[in-house]
């Protein structure tokens, strides 16, 4: 996984999107323009609370400042290409980016509110053998603004029903820790009280195990929920399922997770996909319980979702329950994930970057 060390730039074409700026960066820019710092509060309110679509509408700013904003930044968010609604209420939004690539965002309705699942990269380079998002490789990183705009657009879609985005999960296409700086800017903007004001405890970041970034994330000291796509009870099985395990083997991953927990004292979630005949037997559950012993954690079992190009089979109901029972007997906190949006290919691992632009490159 040598290539992961290479940094892929987020390169949305054109002017910098205003949605890419952290609050402090906007304050710094205002200072350079000899404007007062509190203008940042006003601009954030216009962008994220009133959700205007142009700088002209920011009527409590001077005409000169509005013109400076127009000259320096773009405010166009994302162009919605299609919207699909599942019979269970899940909505999948397909957006077209400025350079023609498309990305997917999913809005799920739970009894505790609306949750938005965002994408962080166009494609993915991690090559997990069961996942659809990695099939065409990585095209480019998303800019923070392009990630933020997904939540903003989801909120606009919910505005139509008088509802709000209650929580955000970074579990769409891409590996968030392979686009780390943009991810952190995005998290700061949606969490900011003048921004979308989504509480850290209502945000969940999931990683496949990019170990160095797990240490960085622990040091950020944000109260954000953290999930790890574990999927295996030992390093051999994990390497078969996830090439990322060859770069950062399981013992290194577990070290970083223990560091994270020591630093933050936060409970972590392990996502464990059940792949028929690979990792879904009682002996695997026992090995898993042993592996995570002593950690304050929760295991989320995900029955594998159908991906046409992948030939994994679903675990039988009986085996799923036996796996769950075994973990419980070992004192592990466990739930089975209820899948949503199956009929519109919006469930875990089914999202895919559509490579419309590929032919022209
Ligand atoms: N790259 C990050 C964020 C993606 S989250 C990560 O790997 O954590 C999406 C979750 O769905 C991950 O846990 C992923 O491993 C899982 N997944 C991918 N393909 C799947 C499939 N076919 N069936 C079930 N889960 C899948």
Coordinates of C-alpha atoms and ligand atoms in Angstrom, one line a residue:
X1 CA 0.0 0.0 0.0
X2 CA 2.9 2.3 -0.8
X3 CA 0.6 4.4 -2.9
X4 CA -1.4 5.5 0.2
X5 CA 1.6 7.5 1.3
X6 CA 1.1 9.7 -1.7
X7 CA -1.2 12.6 -1.1
X8 CA -4.0 13.0 -3.5
X9 CA -5.0 16.7 -3.8
X10 CA -8.6 17.7 -3.5
X11 CA -8.9 19.5 -6.8
X12 CA -12.4 20.8 -7.5
X13 CA -11.9 23.2 -10.5
X14 CA -12.6 26.9 -10.3
X15 CA -12.7 29.3 -7.3
X16 CA -12.5 28.1 -3.8
X17 CA -15.9 27.1 -2.5
X18 CA -17.0 29.2 0.5
X19 CA -18.2 25.9 2.1
X20 CA -14.6 24.8 2.3
X21 CA -13.6 27.5 4.8
X22 CA -13.5 26.8 8.5
X23 CA -14.9 29.6 10.7
X24 CA -11.4 30.7 11.7
X25 CA -10.2 30.7 8.1
X26 CA -13.1 33.0 7.2
X27 CA -12.2 35.3 10.0
X28 CA -8.6 35.4 8.8
X29 CA -9.7 36.2 5.3
X30 CA -12.0 39.0 6.6
X31 CA -9.1 40.4 8.5
X32 CA -6.9 40.5 5.4
X33 CA -9.8 42.5 3.8
X34 CA -9.8 45.0 6.7
X35 CA -13.3 43.7 7.6
X36 CA -14.5 43.1 11.2
X37 CA -14.3 39.5 12.6
X38 CA -18.0 39.3 13.5
X39 CA -18.8 39.4 9.8
X40 CA -17.8 35.7 9.9
X41 CA -20.7 35.0 12.2
X42 CA -23.1 36.7 9.8
X43 CA -21.7 34.9 6.8
X44 CA -22.0 31.5 8.5
X45 CA -25.6 32.3 9.5
X46 CA -26.5 33.1 5.9
X47 CA -24.8 30.0 4.6
X48 CA -25.8 27.4 7.0
X49 CA -28.9 28.7 8.9
X50 CA -30.7 30.8 6.3
X51 CA -29.2 28.7 3.6
X52 CA -29.1 31.4 0.9
X53 CA -27.9 30.6 -2.6
X54 CA -26.0 33.8 -3.4
X55 CA -23.8 36.4 -1.8
X56 CA -26.2 39.1 -3.0
X57 CA -28.8 37.9 -0.5
X58 CA -26.5 38.6 2.5
X59 CA -28.1 41.9 3.0
X60 CA -26.6 42.9 6.3
X61 CA -23.1 42.9 4.7
X62 CA -21.9 46.0 2.8
X63 CA -22.1 46.0 -1.0
X64 CA -18.3 46.1 -1.1
X65 CA -17.9 43.1 1.1
X66 CA -20.5 41.2 -0.9
X67 CA -18.5 42.0 -4.1
X68 CA -15.3 40.8 -2.5
X69 CA -16.9 37.5 -1.6
X70 CA -18.2 37.1 -5.1
X71 CA -14.7 37.8 -6.5
X72 CA -13.0 35.4 -4.1
X73 CA -15.3 32.4 -3.7
X74 CA -17.9 30.3 -5.3
X75 CA -21.2 29.6 -3.5
X76 CA -22.6 27.0 -5.9
X77 CA -23.2 23.9 -3.8
X78 CA -23.9 20.7 -5.6
X79 CA -26.0 20.0 -8.6
X80 CA -28.6 17.3 -7.9
X81 CA -28.7 14.9 -10.8
X82 CA -31.3 12.4 -9.5
X83 CA -33.2 11.6 -6.3
X84 CA -34.3 8.1 -5.6
X85 CA -36.6 7.2 -2.7
X86 CA -36.8 3.7 -1.2
X87 CA -39.9 2.0 0.0
X88 CA -38.5 2.3 3.6
X89 CA -38.1 6.1 3.3
X90 CA -34.4 6.1 2.6
X91 CA -33.5 8.8 0.0
X92 CA -30.4 8.5 -2.3
X93 CA -29.2 11.8 -3.8
X94 CA -26.9 11.7 -6.8
X95 CA -24.9 14.9 -7.2
X96 CA -22.9 16.0 -10.2
X97 CA -19.7 17.8 -9.3
X98 CA -18.2 20.8 -11.3
X99 CA -15.9 18.4 -13.2
X100 CA -18.7 16.0 -14.1
X101 CA -17.9 13.3 -11.6
X102 CA -20.9 12.1 -9.6
X103 CA -21.2 11.2 -6.0
X104 CA -23.9 9.7 -3.8
X105 CA -25.4 10.9 -0.5
X106 CA -28.0 8.9 1.5
X107 CA -30.6 10.2 3.9
X108 CA -32.0 7.6 6.3
X109 CA -35.0 8.0 8.5
X110 CA -34.7 6.4 11.9
X111 CA -36.9 6.6 14.9
X112 CA -34.3 8.9 16.5
X113 CA -34.3 11.3 13.5
X114 CA -32.7 11.8 10.1
X115 CA -29.2 10.6 9.4
X116 CA -27.1 11.6 6.4
X117 CA -24.4 9.3 5.0
X118 CA -21.8 11.4 3.2
X119 CA -19.1 10.6 0.6
X120 CA -15.5 11.8 1.0
X121 CA -13.8 10.7 -2.2
X122 CA -14.7 10.1 -5.8
X123 CA -14.1 6.3 -5.7
X124 CA -11.6 4.7 -3.3
X125 CA -8.2 3.2 -3.5
X126 CA -8.3 0.7 -0.6
X127 CA -9.6 -2.2 -2.6
X128 CA -11.7 -4.0 0.0
X129 CA -12.7 -7.2 -1.8
X130 CA -16.4 -6.9 -0.9
X131 CA -17.1 -3.3 -1.6
X132 CA -18.6 -1.6 -4.7
X133 CA -17.1 1.9 -4.0
X134 CA -13.6 0.8 -4.8
X135 CA -14.3 -1.0 -8.1
X136 CA -13.1 1.9 -10.3
X137 CA -10.2 3.0 -8.1
X138 CA -9.8 6.5 -6.8
X139 CA -10.5 9.5 -9.1
X140 CA -10.0 12.3 -6.7
X141 CA -10.5 13.6 -3.2
X142 CA -13.4 15.7 -2.4
X143 CA -12.8 19.2 -1.1
X144 CA -14.2 20.0 2.4
X145 CA -16.8 22.2 0.7
X146 CA -18.0 19.4 -1.4
X147 CA -18.5 17.2 1.7
X148 CA -20.2 20.0 3.6
X149 CA -22.5 20.8 0.7
X150 CA -23.8 17.2 0.8
X151 CA -25.2 17.8 4.3
X152 CA -26.4 21.2 3.3
X153 CA -28.3 19.8 0.3
X154 CA -29.7 17.0 2.4
X155 CA -30.9 19.7 4.8
X156 CA -32.5 21.6 2.0
X157 CA -34.3 18.4 0.9
X158 CA -35.5 17.9 4.4
X159 CA -36.5 21.6 4.6
X160 CA -39.3 20.7 2.2
X161 CA -40.8 18.4 4.9
X162 CA -40.0 20.7 7.8
X163 CA -37.4 18.3 9.2
X164 CA -33.8 18.5 10.0
X165 CA -30.5 16.6 9.8
X166 CA -30.1 15.1 13.2
X167 CA -27.0 13.1 12.6
X168 CA -24.2 12.5 10.1
X169 CA -22.2 9.4 9.3
X170 CA -19.1 9.5 7.2
X171 CA -19.7 6.1 5.7
X172 CA -20.4 6.8 2.0
X173 CA -18.0 6.3 -0.8
X174 CA -14.3 6.7 0.0
X175 CA -11.9 6.3 3.0
X176 CA -12.2 9.5 5.1
X177 CA -8.8 9.0 6.6
X178 CA -7.3 9.0 3.1
X179 CA -8.6 12.6 2.8
X180 CA -7.8 13.7 6.3
X181 CA -7.4 17.4 6.2
X182 CA -10.5 18.0 4.2
X183 CA -12.4 15.7 6.5
X184 CA -11.4 17.7 9.6
X185 CA -12.4 21.0 8.0
X186 CA -15.7 19.5 7.1
X187 CA -16.3 18.2 10.6
X188 CA -15.4 21.6 12.1
X189 CA -17.9 23.4 9.9
X190 CA -20.9 21.1 10.4
X191 CA -20.2 21.0 14.1
X192 CA -19.8 24.8 14.5
X193 CA -22.6 26.5 16.4
X194 CA -22.9 29.1 13.6
X195 CA -22.6 26.4 11.0
X196 CA -24.9 23.4 10.7
X197 CA -24.6 23.0 14.4
X198 CA -24.6 19.2 14.4
X199 CA -23.4 18.0 17.8
X200 CA -20.2 16.0 17.8
X201 CA -22.0 13.1 19.5
X202 CA -24.3 13.0 16.5
X203 CA -21.4 12.6 14.1
X204 CA -19.7 9.2 13.3
X205 CA -16.5 8.7 11.3
X206 CA -15.7 5.3 10.0
X207 CA -12.3 4.1 8.9
X208 CA -11.0 0.9 7.3
X209 CA -7.9 1.2 9.4
X210 CA -5.5 3.9 8.2
X211 CA -3.4 3.6 11.4
X212 CA -1.3 6.9 11.4
X213 CA -4.5 8.9 11.0
X214 CA -6.1 7.1 13.9
X215 CA -3.4 8.5 16.1
X216 CA -3.9 12.0 14.6
X217 CA -7.7 11.7 15.1
X218 CA -7.2 10.7 18.8
X219 CA -5.1 13.9 19.2
X220 CA -7.8 16.1 17.7
X221 CA -9.8 15.7 20.9
X222 CA -13.2 16.0 19.2
X223 CA -16.1 14.3 20.9
X224 CA -17.0 12.5 17.6
X225 CA -18.1 8.9 17.4
X226 CA -15.6 6.6 16.0
X227 CA -16.1 3.3 14.1
X228 CA -13.6 0.9 12.7
X229 CA -14.4 -1.5 9.8
X230 CA -12.8 -4.6 11.4
X231 CA -14.5 -7.5 9.6
X232 CA -12.1 -10.1 10.8
X233 CA -11.0 -11.7 14.1
X234 CA -7.4 -12.3 12.9
X235 CA -4.8 -10.8 10.6
X236 CA -4.9 -13.6 8.0
X237 CA -8.6 -13.3 7.3
X238 CA -8.4 -9.5 7.4
X239 CA -5.7 -9.4 4.8
X240 CA -7.8 -11.6 2.5
X241 CA -10.8 -9.2 2.9
X242 CA -9.0 -5.9 3.1
X243 CA -5.6 -5.1 1.4
X244 CA -5.2 -2.2 3.8
X245 CA -4.4 -4.8 6.5
X246 CA -1.2 -5.6 4.6
X247 CA 0.0 -2.0 5.1
X248 CA -1.2 -1.8 8.7
X249 CA -1.7 -5.2 10.1
X250 CA -4.2 -6.0 12.8
X251 CA -1.9 -5.8 15.8
X252 CA -0.8 -2.2 14.7
X253 CA -4.4 -1.3 14.2
X254 CA -5.4 -2.6 17.7
X255 CA -2.5 -0.6 19.2
X256 CA -3.8 2.6 17.6
X257 CA -7.3 1.9 18.8
X258 CA -6.1 1.4 22.4
X259 CA -4.2 4.7 22.1
X260 CA -7.4 6.3 20.8
X261 CA -9.4 5.0 23.7
X262 CA -6.9 5.9 26.3
X263 CA -6.7 9.4 24.9
X264 CA -10.4 10.1 24.5
X265 CA -12.1 7.6 26.9
X266 CA -14.8 7.2 24.2
X267 CA -16.6 4.0 23.4
X268 CA -15.8 2.8 19.9
X269 CA -17.8 0.8 17.4
X270 CA -16.4 -2.2 15.5
X271 CA -18.2 -2.9 12.2
X272 CA -18.1 -6.5 11.4
X273 CA -19.5 -7.7 8.1
X274 CA -20.6 -11.3 8.0
X275 CA -19.3 -12.9 4.9
X276 CA -20.6 -16.4 4.4
X277 CA -18.0 -19.1 5.0
X278 CA -15.2 -16.6 5.5
X279 CA -15.6 -15.0 9.0
X280 CA -19.0 -15.9 10.2
X281 CA -18.6 -19.0 12.4
X282 CA -18.9 -19.4 16.2
X283 CA -15.1 -19.9 16.4
X284 CA -14.6 -16.6 14.7
X285 CA -16.9 -14.9 17.2
X286 CA -14.9 -16.4 20.0
X287 CA -11.6 -15.2 18.5
X288 CA -13.2 -11.7 18.0
X289 CA -14.3 -11.5 21.6
X290 CA -10.8 -12.3 22.7
X291 CA -9.3 -9.7 20.3
X292 CA -11.4 -6.8 21.6
X293 CA -11.3 -7.9 25.3
X294 CA -10.8 -4.9 27.6
X295 CA -11.9 -2.3 25.2
X296 CA -15.0 -0.2 25.8
X297 CA -16.7 -1.0 22.6
X298 CA -19.7 -2.1 20.7
X299 CA -19.9 -4.6 17.7
X300 CA -22.2 -3.9 14.9
X301 CA -22.8 -7.0 12.7
X302 CA -23.5 -6.2 9.1
X303 CA -24.9 -9.1 7.0
X304 CA -23.1 -8.8 3.6
X305 CA -24.9 -6.8 1.0
X306 CA -25.2 -8.0 -2.5
X307 CA -22.7 -6.4 -5.0
X308 CA -23.0 -7.9 -8.4
X309 CA -19.2 -7.9 -9.1
X310 CA -18.4 -9.5 -5.8
X311 CA -19.3 -13.1 -5.0
X312 CA -19.7 -13.1 -1.3
X313 CA -22.7 -14.9 0.1
X314 CA -25.0 -14.0 3.0
X315 CA -24.7 -15.8 6.3
X316 CA -27.9 -17.7 7.2
X317 CA -30.1 -16.2 9.9
X318 CA -29.3 -19.1 12.2
X319 CA -25.5 -18.5 11.9
X320 CA -26.0 -14.7 12.4
X321 CA -27.9 -15.3 15.6
X322 CA -25.3 -17.9 16.8
X323 CA -22.5 -15.3 16.1
X324 CA -24.4 -12.7 18.1
X325 CA -25.2 -15.1 20.9
X326 CA -21.5 -16.1 21.2
X327 CA -20.4 -12.5 21.5
X328 CA -23.0 -11.8 24.1
X329 CA -21.9 -14.9 26.1
X330 CA -18.5 -13.3 26.2
X331 CA -19.9 -10.1 27.5
X332 CA -19.6 -8.2 24.2
X333 CA -22.1 -5.4 23.4
X334 CA -23.5 -6.3 20.0
X335 CA -26.3 -5.4 17.6
X336 CA -27.2 -6.5 14.1
X337 CA -27.5 -3.7 11.7
X338 CA -30.8 -3.2 10.2
X339 CA -30.2 -2.4 6.5
X340 CA -32.0 0.4 4.8
X341 CA -32.4 1.4 1.1
X342 CA -31.7 -2.1 -0.3
X343 CA -34.1 -1.6 -3.3
X344 CA -32.2 1.6 -4.4
X345 CA -28.7 0.2 -3.8
X346 CA -28.1 2.6 -1.0
X347 CA -27.1 0.1 1.7
X348 CA -23.5 -0.3 3.1
X349 CA -21.0 -1.1 0.5
X350 CA -23.4 -0.6 -2.4
X351 CA -22.6 3.0 -3.2
X352 CA -20.5 3.4 -6.3
X353 CA -18.8 6.3 -8.0
X354 CA -20.3 6.5 -11.5
X355 CA -17.4 7.0 -13.9
X356 CA -19.2 9.1 -16.5
X357 CA -16.1 11.3 -16.9
X358 CA -13.7 8.4 -17.2
X359 CA -14.1 7.9 -21.0
X360 CA -13.0 11.5 -21.7
X361 CA -9.8 11.3 -19.6
Ligands
LIG1 N1 -14.0 3.6 4.1 C1 -14.6 3.7 5.4 C2 -16.0 4.3 5.2 C3 -17.0 3.4 4.5 S1 -18.2 2.9 5.7 C4 -14.6 2.3 6.0 O1 -14.2 1.4 5.4 O2 -15.0 2.3 7.2 C5 -19.0 1.6 4.8 C6 -19.1 0.3 5.6 O3 -19.8 -0.7 4.8 C7 -17.7 -0.2 5.9 O4 -17.8 -0.8 7.2 C8 -17.6 -1.3 4.8 O5 -16.6 -2.2 5.2 C9 -18.9 -1.9 4.7 N2 -19.2 -2.6 3.5 C10 -18.6 -2.4 2.3 N3 -19.1 -3.3 1.4 C11 -20.0 -4.0 2.0 C12 -20.9 -5.1 1.6 N4 -20.9 -5.5 0.4 N5 -21.7 -5.6 2.6 C13 -21.7 -5.1 3.8 N6 -20.9 -4.1 4.3 C14 -20.1 -3.6 3.4

